[in-house]
XYZ file of C-alpha atoms in Angstrom:
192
model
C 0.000 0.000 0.000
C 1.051 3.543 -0.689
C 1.767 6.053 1.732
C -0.450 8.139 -0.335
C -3.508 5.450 0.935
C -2.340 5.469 4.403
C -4.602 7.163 6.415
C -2.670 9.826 7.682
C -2.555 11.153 11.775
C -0.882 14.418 13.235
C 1.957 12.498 14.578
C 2.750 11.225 11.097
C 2.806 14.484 9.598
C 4.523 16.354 12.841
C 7.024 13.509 12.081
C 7.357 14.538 8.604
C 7.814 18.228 9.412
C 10.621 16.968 12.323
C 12.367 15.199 9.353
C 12.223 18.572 7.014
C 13.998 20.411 10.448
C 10.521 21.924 11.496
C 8.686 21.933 14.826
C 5.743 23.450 13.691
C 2.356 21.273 14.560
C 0.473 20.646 10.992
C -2.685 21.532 12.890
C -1.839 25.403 11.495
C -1.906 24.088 8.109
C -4.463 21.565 8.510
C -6.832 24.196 9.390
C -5.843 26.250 6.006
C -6.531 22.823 4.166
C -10.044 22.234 4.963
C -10.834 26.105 4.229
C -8.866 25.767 1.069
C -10.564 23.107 -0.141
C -13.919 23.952 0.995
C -13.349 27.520 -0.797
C -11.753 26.960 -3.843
C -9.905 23.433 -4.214
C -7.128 23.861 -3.777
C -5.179 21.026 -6.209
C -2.443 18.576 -4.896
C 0.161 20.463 -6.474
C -0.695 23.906 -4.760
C -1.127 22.061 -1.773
C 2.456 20.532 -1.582
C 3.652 23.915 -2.730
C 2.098 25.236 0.367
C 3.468 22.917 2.888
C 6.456 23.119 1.540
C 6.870 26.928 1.680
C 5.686 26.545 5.380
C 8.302 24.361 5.980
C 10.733 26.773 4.111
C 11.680 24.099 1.602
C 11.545 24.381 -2.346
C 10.637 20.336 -1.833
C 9.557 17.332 -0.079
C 13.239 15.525 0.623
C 12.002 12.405 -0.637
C 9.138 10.529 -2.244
C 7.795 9.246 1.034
C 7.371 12.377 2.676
C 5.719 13.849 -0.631
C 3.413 10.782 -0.829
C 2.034 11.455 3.182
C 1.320 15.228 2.359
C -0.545 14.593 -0.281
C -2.206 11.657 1.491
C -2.989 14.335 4.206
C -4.339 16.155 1.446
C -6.201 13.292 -0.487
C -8.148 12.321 3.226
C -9.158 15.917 3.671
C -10.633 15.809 0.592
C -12.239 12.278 0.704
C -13.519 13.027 4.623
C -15.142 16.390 3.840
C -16.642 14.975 0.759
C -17.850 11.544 2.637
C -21.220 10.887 2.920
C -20.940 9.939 6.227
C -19.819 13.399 7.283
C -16.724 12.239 9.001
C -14.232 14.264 8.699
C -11.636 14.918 11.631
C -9.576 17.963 11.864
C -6.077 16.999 12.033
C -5.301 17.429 15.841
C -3.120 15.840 18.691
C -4.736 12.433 19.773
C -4.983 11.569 23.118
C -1.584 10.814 23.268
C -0.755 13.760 24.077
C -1.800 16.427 26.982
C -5.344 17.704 27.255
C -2.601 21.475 27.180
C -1.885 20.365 23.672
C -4.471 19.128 22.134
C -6.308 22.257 23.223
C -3.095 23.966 21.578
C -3.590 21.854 18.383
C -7.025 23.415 18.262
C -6.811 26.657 18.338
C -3.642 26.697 15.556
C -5.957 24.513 13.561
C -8.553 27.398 13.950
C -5.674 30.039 13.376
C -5.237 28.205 9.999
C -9.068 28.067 9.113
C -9.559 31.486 9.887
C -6.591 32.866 7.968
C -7.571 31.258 4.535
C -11.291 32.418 5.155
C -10.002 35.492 5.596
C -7.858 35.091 2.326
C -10.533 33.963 0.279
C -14.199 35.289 1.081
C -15.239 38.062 0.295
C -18.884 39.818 1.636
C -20.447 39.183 -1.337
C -19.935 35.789 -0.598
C -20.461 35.549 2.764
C -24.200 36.925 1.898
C -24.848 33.552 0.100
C -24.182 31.622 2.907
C -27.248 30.049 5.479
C -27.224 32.392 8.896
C -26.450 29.066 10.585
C -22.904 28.800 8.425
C -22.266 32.618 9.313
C -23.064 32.194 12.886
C -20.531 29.087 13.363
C -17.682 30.963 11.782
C -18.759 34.115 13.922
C -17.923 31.887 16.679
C -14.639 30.651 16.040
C -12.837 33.563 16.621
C -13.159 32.619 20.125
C -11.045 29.526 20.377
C -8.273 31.197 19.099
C -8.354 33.014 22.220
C -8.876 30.199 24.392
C -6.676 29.512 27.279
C -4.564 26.251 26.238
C -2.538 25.706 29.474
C -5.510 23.596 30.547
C -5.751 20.590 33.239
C -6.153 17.004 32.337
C -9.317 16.652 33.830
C -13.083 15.043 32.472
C -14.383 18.664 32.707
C -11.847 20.167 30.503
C -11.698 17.276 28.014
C -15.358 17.137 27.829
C -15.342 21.156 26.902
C -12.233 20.878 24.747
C -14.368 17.850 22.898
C -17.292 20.130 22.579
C -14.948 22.954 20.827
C -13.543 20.928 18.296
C -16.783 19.555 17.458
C -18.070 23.114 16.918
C -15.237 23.751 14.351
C -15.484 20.360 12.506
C -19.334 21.229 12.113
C -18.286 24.856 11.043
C -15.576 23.011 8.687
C -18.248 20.846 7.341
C -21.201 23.341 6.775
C -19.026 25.208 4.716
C -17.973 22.250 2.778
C -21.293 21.405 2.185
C -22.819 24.755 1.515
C -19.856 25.026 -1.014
C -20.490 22.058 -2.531
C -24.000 21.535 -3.267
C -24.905 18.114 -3.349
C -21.513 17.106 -1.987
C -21.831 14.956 0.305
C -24.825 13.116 -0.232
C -26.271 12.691 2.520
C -30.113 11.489 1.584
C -30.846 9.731 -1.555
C -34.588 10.000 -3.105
C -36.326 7.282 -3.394
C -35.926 8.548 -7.630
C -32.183 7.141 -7.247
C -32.895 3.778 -5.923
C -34.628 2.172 -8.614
């Protein structure tokens, strides 16, 4: 199986930025990527170009590392497009604190924000539902968020809630974007 196929995690990219000399989380960037794509598609080969001018490379070092960013890429694109509405910002796991996954969060909303901000315009921003506009209203928040944060049930259960609240935001722009993408109901038309 390819890298490409693998399904990709945030230590597998971190570990990919460690090996390009960068200690940069990918959550920034992963945040740019689902904004990017849910805006204007952003193709494989602008994505890599992006990464890699993050990273303050010209390229990936080797084949393998080029083949997991544009896996990260190709799962963005697959998750956000997925019927089953399943996609999963790129964050710390529970391996690691409850202090950095919180941290992972807001970059990832740092990220998301910043390419909005790139890319929409108010004419736009008209054209989308009040319930779209009022989710990304709200995000601005958790990038002010306090990170240095207890393990604790409490605090994971509210950190849990957050990121929920930007993977919905993620996906009803995706959607609203994307008419029709994902398919979430079929008529009864298409089952004959």
């Amino acid at each position: 199986m390819s890298l490409i196929d693998e399904r990709q995690d945030f230590s597998a990219i971190a570990d990919v930025f460690l090996l390009h000399g960068s200690m940069q989380s990918p959550a920034f960037l992963d945040g740019r990527l689902c904004a990017l794509l849910a805006l204007k598609d952003v193709s494989a080969e602008a994505w890599l170009d992006e990464v890699c001018s993050s990273l303050g490379i010209e390229q990936p070092r080797d084949a393998a590392s080029a083949e997991r960013l544009l896996g990260w890429r190709r799962q963005t694109v697959e998750a956000l497009g997925a019927s089953e509405m399943n996609y999963e910002p790129l964050l710390p796991d529970e391996l690691f604190s409850l202090a950095e996954q919180a941290q992972g969060l807001q970059e990832w909303t740092l990220g998301f924000i910043e390419a909005l901000d790139e890319t929409v315009d108010d004419a736009l921003r008209k054209q989308w539902s009040a319930a779209l506009r009022e989710a990304l209203d709200d995000l601005p928040a958790l990038t002010q968020m306090e990170t240095a944060i207890d393990d604790s049930p409490e605090n994971e259960n509210d950190l849990f809630a957050l990121t929920e609240h930007a993977r919905m935001a993620a996906m009803m722009l995706y959607t609203e974007q994307h008419p029709g993408q994902p398919q979430v109901e079929q008529s009864d038309a298409t089952l004959h």
